[in-house]
Coordinates of C-alpha atoms in Angstrom, one line a residue:
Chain A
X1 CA -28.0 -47.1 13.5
X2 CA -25.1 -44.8 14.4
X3 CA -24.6 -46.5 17.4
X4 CA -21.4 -48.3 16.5
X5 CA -19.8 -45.0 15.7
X6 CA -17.7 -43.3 18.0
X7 CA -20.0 -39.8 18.5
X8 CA -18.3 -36.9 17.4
X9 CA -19.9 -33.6 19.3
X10 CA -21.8 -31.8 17.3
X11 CA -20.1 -28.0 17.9
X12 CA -22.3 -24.6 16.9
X13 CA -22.5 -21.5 18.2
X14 CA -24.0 -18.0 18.6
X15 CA -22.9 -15.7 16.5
X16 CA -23.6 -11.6 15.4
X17 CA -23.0 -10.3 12.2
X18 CA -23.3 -6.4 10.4
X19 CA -25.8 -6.8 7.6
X20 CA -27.2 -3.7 5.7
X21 CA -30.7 -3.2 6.8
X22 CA -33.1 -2.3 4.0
X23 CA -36.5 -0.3 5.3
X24 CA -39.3 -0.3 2.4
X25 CA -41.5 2.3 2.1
X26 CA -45.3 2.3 0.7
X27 CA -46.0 2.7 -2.0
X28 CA -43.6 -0.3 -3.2
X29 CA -43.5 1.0 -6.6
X30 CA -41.6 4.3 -6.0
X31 CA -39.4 2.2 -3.8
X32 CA -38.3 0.0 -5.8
X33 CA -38.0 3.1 -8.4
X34 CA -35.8 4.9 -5.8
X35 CA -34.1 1.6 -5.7
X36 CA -33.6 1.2 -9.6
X37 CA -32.2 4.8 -9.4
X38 CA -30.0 4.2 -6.5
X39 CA -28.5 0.9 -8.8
X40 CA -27.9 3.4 -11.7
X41 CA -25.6 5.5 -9.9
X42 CA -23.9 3.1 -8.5
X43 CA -24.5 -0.6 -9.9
X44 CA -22.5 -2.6 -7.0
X45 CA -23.9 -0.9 -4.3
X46 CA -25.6 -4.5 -3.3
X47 CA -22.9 -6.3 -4.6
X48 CA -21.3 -9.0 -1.7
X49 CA -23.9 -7.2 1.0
X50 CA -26.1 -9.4 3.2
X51 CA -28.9 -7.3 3.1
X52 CA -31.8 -7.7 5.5
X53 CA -35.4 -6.1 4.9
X54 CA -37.5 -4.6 7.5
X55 CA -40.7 -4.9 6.7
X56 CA -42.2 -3.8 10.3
X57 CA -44.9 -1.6 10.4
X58 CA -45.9 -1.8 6.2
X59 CA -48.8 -4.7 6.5
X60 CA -48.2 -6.7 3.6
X61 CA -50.0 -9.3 2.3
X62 CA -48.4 -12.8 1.3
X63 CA -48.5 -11.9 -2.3
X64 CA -47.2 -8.5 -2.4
X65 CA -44.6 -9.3 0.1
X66 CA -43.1 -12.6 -2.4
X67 CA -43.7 -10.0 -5.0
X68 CA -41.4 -8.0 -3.6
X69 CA -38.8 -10.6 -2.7
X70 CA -38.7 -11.2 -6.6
X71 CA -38.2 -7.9 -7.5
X72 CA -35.1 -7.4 -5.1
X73 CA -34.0 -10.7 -6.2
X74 CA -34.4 -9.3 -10.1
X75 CA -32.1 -6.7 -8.8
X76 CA -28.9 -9.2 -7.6
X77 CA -30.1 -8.0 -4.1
X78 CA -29.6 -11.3 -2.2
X79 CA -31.8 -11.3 1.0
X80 CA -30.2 -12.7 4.1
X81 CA -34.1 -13.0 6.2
X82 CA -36.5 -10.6 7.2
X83 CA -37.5 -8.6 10.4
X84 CA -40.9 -6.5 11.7
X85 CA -42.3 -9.6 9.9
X86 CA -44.9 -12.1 11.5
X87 CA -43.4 -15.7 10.7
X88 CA -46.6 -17.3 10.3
X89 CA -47.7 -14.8 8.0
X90 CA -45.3 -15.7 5.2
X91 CA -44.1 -19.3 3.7
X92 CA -40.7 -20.4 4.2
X93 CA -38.5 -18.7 1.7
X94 CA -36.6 -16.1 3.7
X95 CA -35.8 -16.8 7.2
X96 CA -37.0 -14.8 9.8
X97 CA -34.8 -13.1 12.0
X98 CA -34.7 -13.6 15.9
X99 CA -35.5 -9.9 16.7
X100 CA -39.2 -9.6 17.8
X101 CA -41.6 -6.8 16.9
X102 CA -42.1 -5.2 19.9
X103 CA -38.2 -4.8 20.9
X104 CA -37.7 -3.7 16.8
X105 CA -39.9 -0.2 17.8
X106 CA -37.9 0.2 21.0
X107 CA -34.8 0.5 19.3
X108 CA -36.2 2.7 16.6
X109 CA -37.1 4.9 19.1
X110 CA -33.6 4.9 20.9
X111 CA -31.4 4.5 18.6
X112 CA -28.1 2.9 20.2
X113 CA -25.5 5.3 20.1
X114 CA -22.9 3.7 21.9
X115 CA -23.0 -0.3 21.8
X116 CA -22.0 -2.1 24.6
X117 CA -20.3 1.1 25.6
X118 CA -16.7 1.1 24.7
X119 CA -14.4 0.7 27.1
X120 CA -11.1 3.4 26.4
X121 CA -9.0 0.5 26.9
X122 CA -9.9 -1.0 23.7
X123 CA -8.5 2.5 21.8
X124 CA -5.8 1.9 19.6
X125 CA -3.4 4.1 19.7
X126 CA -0.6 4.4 16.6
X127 CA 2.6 6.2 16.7
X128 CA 3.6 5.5 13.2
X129 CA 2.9 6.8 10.1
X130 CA -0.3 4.5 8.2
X131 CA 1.4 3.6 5.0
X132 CA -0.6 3.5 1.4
X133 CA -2.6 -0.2 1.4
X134 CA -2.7 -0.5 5.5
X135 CA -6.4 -0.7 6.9
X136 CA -6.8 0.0 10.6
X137 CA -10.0 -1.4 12.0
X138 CA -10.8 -0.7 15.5
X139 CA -14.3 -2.2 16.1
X140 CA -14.9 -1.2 19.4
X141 CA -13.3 2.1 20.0
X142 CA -11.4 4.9 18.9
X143 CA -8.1 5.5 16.9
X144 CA -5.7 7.9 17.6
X145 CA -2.9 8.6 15.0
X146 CA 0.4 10.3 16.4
X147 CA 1.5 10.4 12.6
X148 CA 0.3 10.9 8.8
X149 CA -2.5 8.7 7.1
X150 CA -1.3 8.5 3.3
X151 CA -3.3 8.4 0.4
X152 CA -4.5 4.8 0.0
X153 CA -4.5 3.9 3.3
X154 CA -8.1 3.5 5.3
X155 CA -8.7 3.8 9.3
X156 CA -12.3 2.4 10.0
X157 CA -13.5 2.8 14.3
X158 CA -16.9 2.2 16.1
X159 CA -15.5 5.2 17.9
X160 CA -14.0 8.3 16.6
X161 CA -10.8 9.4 15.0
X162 CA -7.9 11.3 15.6
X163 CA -5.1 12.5 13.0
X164 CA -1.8 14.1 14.4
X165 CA 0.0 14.7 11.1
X166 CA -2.0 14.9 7.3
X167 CA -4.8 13.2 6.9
X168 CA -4.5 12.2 2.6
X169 CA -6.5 8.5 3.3
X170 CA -9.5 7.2 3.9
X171 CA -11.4 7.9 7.7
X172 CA -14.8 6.2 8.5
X173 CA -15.1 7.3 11.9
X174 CA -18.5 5.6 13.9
X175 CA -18.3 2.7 11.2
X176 CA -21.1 0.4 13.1
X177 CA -23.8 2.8 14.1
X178 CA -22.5 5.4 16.0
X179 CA -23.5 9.2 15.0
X180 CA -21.4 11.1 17.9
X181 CA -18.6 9.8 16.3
X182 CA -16.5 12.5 14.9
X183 CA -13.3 12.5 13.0
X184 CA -10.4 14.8 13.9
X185 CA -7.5 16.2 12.0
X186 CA -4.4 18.4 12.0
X187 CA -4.4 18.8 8.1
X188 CA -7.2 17.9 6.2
X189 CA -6.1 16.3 2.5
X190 CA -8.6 13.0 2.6
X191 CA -9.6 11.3 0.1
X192 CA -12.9 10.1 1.7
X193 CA -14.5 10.6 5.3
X194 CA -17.5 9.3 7.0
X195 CA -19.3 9.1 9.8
X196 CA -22.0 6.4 10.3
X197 CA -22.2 5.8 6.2
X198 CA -22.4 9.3 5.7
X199 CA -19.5 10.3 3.8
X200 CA -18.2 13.0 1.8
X201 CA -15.1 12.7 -1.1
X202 CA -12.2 14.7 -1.8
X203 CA -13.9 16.7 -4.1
X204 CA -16.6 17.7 -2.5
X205 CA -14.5 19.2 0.8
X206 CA -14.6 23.1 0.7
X207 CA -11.6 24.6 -0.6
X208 CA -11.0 26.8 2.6
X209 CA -11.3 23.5 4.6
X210 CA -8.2 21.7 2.8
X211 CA -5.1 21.4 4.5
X212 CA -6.5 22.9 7.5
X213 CA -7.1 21.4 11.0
X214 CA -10.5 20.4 10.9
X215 CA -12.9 18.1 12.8
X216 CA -15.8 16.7 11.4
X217 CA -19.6 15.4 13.0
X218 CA -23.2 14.4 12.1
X219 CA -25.8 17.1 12.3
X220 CA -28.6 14.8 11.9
X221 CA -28.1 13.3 8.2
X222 CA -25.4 15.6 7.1
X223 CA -21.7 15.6 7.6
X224 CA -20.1 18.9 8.7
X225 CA -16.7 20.0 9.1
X226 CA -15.4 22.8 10.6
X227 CA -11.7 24.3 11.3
X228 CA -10.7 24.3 14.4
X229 CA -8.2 27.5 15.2
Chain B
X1 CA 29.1 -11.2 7.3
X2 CA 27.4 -9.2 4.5
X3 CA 24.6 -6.9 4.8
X4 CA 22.0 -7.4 3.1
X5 CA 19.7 -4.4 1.0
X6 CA 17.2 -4.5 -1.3
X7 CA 16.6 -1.5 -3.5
X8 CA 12.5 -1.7 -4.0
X9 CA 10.1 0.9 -5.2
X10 CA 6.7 -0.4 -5.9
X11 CA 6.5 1.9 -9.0
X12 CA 8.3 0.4 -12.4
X13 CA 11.1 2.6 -13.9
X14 CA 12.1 4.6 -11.2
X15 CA 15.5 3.8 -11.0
X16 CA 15.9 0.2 -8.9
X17 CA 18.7 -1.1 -11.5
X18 CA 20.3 2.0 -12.2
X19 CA 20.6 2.4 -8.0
X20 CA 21.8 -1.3 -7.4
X21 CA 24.5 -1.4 -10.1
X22 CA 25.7 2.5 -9.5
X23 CA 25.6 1.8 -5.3
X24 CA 27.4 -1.7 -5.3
X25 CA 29.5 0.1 -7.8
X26 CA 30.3 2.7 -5.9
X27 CA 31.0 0.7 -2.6
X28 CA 33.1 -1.5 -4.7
X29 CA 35.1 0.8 -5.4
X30 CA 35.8 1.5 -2.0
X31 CA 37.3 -1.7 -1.4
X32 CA 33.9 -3.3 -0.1
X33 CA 33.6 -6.8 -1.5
X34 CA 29.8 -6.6 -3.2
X35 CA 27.5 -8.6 -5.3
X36 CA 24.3 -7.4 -7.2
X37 CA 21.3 -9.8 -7.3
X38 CA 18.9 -9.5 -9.8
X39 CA 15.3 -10.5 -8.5
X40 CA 13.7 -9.5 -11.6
X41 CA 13.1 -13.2 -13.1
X42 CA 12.1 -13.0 -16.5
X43 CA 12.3 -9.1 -17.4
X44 CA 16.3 -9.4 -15.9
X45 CA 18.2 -6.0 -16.7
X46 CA 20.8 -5.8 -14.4
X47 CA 22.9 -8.1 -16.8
X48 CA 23.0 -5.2 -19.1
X49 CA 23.3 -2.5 -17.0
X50 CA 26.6 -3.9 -15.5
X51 CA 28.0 -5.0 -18.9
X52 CA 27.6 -8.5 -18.3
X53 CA 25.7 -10.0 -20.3
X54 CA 27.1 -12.1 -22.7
X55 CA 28.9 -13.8 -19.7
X56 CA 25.6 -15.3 -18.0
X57 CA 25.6 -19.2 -18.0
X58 CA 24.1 -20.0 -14.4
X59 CA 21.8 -17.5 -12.8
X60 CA 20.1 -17.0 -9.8
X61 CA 16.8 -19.7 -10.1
X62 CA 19.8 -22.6 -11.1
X63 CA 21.2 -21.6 -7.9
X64 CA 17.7 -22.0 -6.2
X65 CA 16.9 -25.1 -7.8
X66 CA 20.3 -26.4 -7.2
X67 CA 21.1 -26.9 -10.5
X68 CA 24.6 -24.9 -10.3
X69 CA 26.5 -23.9 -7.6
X70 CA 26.9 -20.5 -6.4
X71 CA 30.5 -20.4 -7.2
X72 CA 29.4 -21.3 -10.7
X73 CA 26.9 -18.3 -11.4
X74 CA 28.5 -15.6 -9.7
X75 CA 30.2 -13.2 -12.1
X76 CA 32.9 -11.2 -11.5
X77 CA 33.0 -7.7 -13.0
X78 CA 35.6 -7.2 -15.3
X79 CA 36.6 -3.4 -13.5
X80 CA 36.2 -4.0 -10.5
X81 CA 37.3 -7.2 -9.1
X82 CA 35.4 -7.3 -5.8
X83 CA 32.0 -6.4 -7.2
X84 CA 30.1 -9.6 -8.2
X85 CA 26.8 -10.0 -9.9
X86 CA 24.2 -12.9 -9.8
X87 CA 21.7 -12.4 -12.8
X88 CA 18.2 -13.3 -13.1
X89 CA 16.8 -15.7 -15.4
X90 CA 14.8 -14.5 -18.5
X91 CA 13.3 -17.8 -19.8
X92 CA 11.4 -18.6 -16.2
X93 CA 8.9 -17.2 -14.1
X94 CA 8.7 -15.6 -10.8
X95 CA 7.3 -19.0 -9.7
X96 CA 10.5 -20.8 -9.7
X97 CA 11.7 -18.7 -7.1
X98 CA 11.4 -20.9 -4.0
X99 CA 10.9 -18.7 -0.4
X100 CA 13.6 -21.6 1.1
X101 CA 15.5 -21.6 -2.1
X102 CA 16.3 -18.0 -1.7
X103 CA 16.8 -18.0 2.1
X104 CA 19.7 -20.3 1.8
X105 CA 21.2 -18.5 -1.3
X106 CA 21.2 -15.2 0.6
X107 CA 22.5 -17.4 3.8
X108 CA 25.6 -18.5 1.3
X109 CA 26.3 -15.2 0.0
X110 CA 26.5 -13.4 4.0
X111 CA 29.9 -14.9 4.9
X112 CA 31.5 -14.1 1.8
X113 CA 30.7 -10.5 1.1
X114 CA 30.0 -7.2 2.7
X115 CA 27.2 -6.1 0.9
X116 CA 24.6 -7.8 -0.7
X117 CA 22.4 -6.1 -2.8
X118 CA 19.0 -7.4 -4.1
X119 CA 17.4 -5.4 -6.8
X120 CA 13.5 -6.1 -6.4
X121 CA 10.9 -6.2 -9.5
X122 CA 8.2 -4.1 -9.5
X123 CA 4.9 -4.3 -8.3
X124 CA 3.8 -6.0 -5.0
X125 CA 4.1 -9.7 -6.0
X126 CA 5.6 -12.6 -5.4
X127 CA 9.3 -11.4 -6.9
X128 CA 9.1 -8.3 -4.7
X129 CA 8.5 -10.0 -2.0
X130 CA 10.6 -12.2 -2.0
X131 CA 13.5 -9.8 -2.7
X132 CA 13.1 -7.8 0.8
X133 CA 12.1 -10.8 2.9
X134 CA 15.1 -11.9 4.2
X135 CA 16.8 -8.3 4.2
X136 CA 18.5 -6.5 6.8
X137 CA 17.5 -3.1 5.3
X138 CA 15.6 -1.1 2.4
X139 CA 16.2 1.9 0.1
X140 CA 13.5 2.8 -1.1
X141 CA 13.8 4.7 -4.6
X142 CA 11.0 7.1 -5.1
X143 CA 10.6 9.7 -8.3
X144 CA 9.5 13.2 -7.1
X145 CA 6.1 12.2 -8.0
X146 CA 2.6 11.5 -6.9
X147 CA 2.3 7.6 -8.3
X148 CA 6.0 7.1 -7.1
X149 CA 5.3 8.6 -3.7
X150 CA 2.4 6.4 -3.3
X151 CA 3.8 3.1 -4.5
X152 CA 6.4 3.7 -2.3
X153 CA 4.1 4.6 0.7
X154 CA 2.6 1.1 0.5
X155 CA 6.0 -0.4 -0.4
X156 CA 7.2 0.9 3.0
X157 CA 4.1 -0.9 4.7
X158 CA 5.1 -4.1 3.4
X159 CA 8.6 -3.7 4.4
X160 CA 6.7 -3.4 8.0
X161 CA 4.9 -6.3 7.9
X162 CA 5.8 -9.1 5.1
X163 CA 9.6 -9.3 6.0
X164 CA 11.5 -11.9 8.5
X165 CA 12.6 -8.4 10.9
X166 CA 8.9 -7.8 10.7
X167 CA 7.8 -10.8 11.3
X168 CA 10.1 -11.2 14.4
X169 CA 9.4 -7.8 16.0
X170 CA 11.9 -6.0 15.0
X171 CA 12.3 -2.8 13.2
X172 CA 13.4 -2.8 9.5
X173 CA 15.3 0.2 8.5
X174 CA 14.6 1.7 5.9
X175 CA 16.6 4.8 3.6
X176 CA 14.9 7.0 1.1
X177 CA 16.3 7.6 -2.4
X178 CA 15.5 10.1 -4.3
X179 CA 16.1 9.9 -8.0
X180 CA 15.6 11.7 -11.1
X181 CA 15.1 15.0 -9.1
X182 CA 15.3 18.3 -11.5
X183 CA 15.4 21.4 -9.6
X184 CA 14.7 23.6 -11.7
X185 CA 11.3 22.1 -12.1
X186 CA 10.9 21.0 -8.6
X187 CA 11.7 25.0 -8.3
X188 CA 8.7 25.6 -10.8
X189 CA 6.3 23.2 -8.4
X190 CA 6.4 21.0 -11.6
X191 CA 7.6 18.0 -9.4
X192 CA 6.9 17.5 -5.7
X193 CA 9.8 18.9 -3.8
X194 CA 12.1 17.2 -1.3
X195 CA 10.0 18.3 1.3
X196 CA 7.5 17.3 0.2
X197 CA 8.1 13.7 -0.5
X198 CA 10.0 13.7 2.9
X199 CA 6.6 15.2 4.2
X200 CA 5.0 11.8 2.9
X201 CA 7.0 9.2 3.7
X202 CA 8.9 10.2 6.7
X203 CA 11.9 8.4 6.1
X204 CA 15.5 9.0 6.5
X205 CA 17.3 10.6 3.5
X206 CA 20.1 8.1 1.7
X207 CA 20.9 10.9 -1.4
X208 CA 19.2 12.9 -3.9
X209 CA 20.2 11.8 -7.7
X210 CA 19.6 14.5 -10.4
X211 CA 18.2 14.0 -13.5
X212 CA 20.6 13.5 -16.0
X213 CA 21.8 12.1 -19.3
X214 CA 24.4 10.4 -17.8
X215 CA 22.1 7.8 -16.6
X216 CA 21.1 6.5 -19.6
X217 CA 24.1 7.5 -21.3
X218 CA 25.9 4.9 -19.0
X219 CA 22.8 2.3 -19.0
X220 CA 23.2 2.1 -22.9
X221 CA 27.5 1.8 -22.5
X222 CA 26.7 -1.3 -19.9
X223 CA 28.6 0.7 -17.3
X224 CA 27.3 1.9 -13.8
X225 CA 26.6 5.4 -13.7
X226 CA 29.5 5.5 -10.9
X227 CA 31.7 3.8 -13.2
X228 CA 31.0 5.2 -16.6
X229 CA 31.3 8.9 -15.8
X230 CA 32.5 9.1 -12.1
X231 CA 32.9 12.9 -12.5
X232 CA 29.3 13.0 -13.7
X233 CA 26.3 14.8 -11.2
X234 CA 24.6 11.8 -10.6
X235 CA 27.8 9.6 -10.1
X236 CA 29.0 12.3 -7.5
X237 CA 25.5 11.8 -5.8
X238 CA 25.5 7.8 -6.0
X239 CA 28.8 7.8 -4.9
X240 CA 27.7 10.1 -1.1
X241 CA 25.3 7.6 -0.9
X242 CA 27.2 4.9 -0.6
X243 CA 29.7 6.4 1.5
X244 CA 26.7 7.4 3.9
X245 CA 25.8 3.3 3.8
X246 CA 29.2 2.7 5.0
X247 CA 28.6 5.5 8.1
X248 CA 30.6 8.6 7.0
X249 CA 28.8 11.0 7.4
X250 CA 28.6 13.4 4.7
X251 CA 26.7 16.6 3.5
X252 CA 23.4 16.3 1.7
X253 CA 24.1 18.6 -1.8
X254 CA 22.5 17.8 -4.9
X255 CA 24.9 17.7 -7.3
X256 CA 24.9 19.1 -10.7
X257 CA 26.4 18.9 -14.3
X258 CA 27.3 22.8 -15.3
X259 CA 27.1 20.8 -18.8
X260 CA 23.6 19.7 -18.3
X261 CA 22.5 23.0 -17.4
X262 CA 23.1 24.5 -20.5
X263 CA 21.9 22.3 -22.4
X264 CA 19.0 22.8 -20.6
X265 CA 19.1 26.2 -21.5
X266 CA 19.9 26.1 -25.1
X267 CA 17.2 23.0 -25.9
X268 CA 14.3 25.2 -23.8
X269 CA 15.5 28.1 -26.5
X270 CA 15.5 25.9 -29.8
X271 CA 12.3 25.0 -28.3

């Protein structure tokens, strides 16, 4: 039938994407509840995400697992597919992603510090002062500032970050999964750093750590900073 | 062949107008052949600022559109003979401003003047941007304040990237112009001081303009502050800033009215 027509090639490709992972926890009903709470304090937390669930290791049945895909749905939570999950197990409303089981609790043990380990080269290095509205994203190394960051303007890196002048923007240093990321600065006046989604505002920096040359890591789940002399 | 500056801020009411006219003002009266464009279409002001508007027929979008020619809408200032201004239009909107309309417009006005001066609207927009794009420099006029400071932090970022130099690799100059400075207050820390600002931006100095009544005084006369009261503190301090735009090279004092001062003095004591 399509014979007569010239053929055109039919193009696709592989591609990788960043989606926010979400892990329930049994029992589903205090999840959800931390959920609800979570969507209190801040209502668009979801809002534009891809969010993927993990559902490896919770043994759900078919029910309770479409129960729970309404109740995130209920929530604006729009659910991209699903992982740790058995694709036989469930019917055909969320696709299942590629990632198999078994290599799902291998990475949980190890957790990747350094994808594909960045190579120096890709560093970006800027000599000139980041203006208010500019947004440096380095996605596969660090940044390195000779200059000031103003307020308003954001630096995101898979790597870690480094301010020669006042830092008064934003910084979110190890911005696709790496927690030895750190962030350093010659003054300290941010509006927002974070390392690996764990951030801390202006207002919550210590007042003997303003304006003073700091650097800042992950101890675990908490940010520190710390001056450095 | 002109040079061509736009006077841009970001932040509204910071001084833009008041720069343009007192600064093609002040060069014109150093014998530099100037005209004023007003790229605020629809909330125009430089009209009234240079006295000149009861004489606007043709205005800048007719001259975009082709409607008039650009002999036909520029205006000749009735004080200073080699100071010209091309007004906005109030009845349109920024969207009859054409990017190749006002390319060619700025390419007619080169040969025949030394400076051209294109005083942007504010905000980030369309007008604004379409005042610095096919500049060969910026001042930037900043208020010693934090909303100013910042506006004109990401104001300086676009200068970077959205005009033609940009856009052809090369760097776009920039001059900082700080206006309505007080200080006394500054003195107080009720304002951010010059260091400070500097501190931020990181941009060469073009003048520091004190706060004064003369401003408005001048503003409400239709006369540029360089014009109206040349002996005035902030005339004296436009007026070093232009000659620094022409190269001399010339102290950096801020100015002030002994007048003003006491004023100062005797409202803060009724007070």
């Amino acid at each position: 039938m399509s014979a007569e027509r010239p053929s055109t090639s039919f193009k696709f490709r592989g591609g990788c994407f960043h989606a926010l992972v979400l892990k329930p926890e049994t029992p589903l009903s205090t999840w959800l509840a931390d959920v609800d709470a979570l969507l209190a304090r801040s209502p668009g937390f979801f809002a534009e995400k891809s969010v993927v669930i993990d559902v490896s290791g919770l043994s759900l049945t078919r029910k309770i697992f479409l129960d729970l895909l309404d109740e995130l749905s209920k929530r604006g939570i729009r659910i991209l597919g699903v992982e740790g999950a058995n694709p036989s197990d469930f019917d055909g409303r969320v696709p299942f992603l590629a990632r198999s089981q078994t290599e799902k609790s291998k990475s949980t043990a190890a957790p990747v510090l350094a994808p594909s380990t960045p190579s120096p080269a890709s560093s970006l290095l800027i000599e000139a002062p980041v203006r208010s509205g500019q947004l440096v994203v380095c996605p596969d190394g660090d940044v390195t500032v000779v200059a000031s960051v103003a307020s308003g303007a954001e630096i995101v890196a898979s790597g870690s970050v480094h301010v020669y002048g006042t830092l008064r923007g934003r910084v979110l240093a190890g911005a696709y999964g790496n927690q030895r990321a750190r962030i350093f600065c010659r003054r300290l006046e941010a509006e927002l750093i974070a390392i690996d989604g764990h951030y801390i505002v202006a207002d919550e920096i210590g007042i003997h750590l303003r304006q003073a040359p700091i650097q800042a890591w992950l101890d675990g789940d908490a940010l520190k900073i710390a001056t450095m002399a | 062949m002109a040079q061509v500056m736009v006077v841009t801020s970001g932040k509204g009411g910071v001084g833009k107008t008041t720069t343009t006219a007192a600064l093609g003002a002040a060069l014109a009266r150093q014998g530099q052949r100037v005209v004023v464009v007003d790229f605020d279409v629809g909330l125009r002001n430089l009209d009234l600022v240079m006295g000149a508007e009861r004489r606007v027929v043709y205005d800048l979008i007719h001259v975009v559109q082709g409607t008039a020619k650009l002999s036909q809408a520029l205006i000749r200032d009735k004080r200073i003979e080699t100071l010209f201004l091309l007004a906005a239009s109030q009845t349109r909107d920024k969207d009859s401003l054409s990017d190749d309309g006002v390319e060619r417009v700025i390419g007619e006005l080169r040969p025949s003047f030394d400076w051209v001066i294109c005083d942007s609207p504010a905000g980030i927009e369309r007008g604004a941007s379409l005042a610095m794009r096919h500049a060969d420099f910026a001042v930037v006029v900043t208020n010693p304040e934090v909303s100013s400071v910042r506006d004109s932090d990401r104001i300086i970022g676009l200068l970077d990237s959205i005009t033609d130099k940009a856009k052809h690799g090369e760097p776009m100059d920039k001059l900082l112009l700080l206006t309505r400075y007080d200080p006394i207050r500054a003195g107080r820390g009720e304002m951010l001081s010059i260091d400070d600002v500097l501190d931020i931006l990181c941009l060469p100095l073009l003048g520091i303009i004190p706060e004064s009544r003369e401003v408005l005084q001048a503003s409400n006369m239709g006369a540029p502050v360089t014009l109206n009261n040349p002996k005035s503190a902030p005339a004296r301090a436009y007026s070093d800033a232009a000659r620094r735009l022409m190269g001399e090279l010339v102290p950096l004092v801020v100015p002030s009215d002994k007048s003003t001062l006491l004023n100062k003095l005797f409202g803060r004591r009724a007070a």
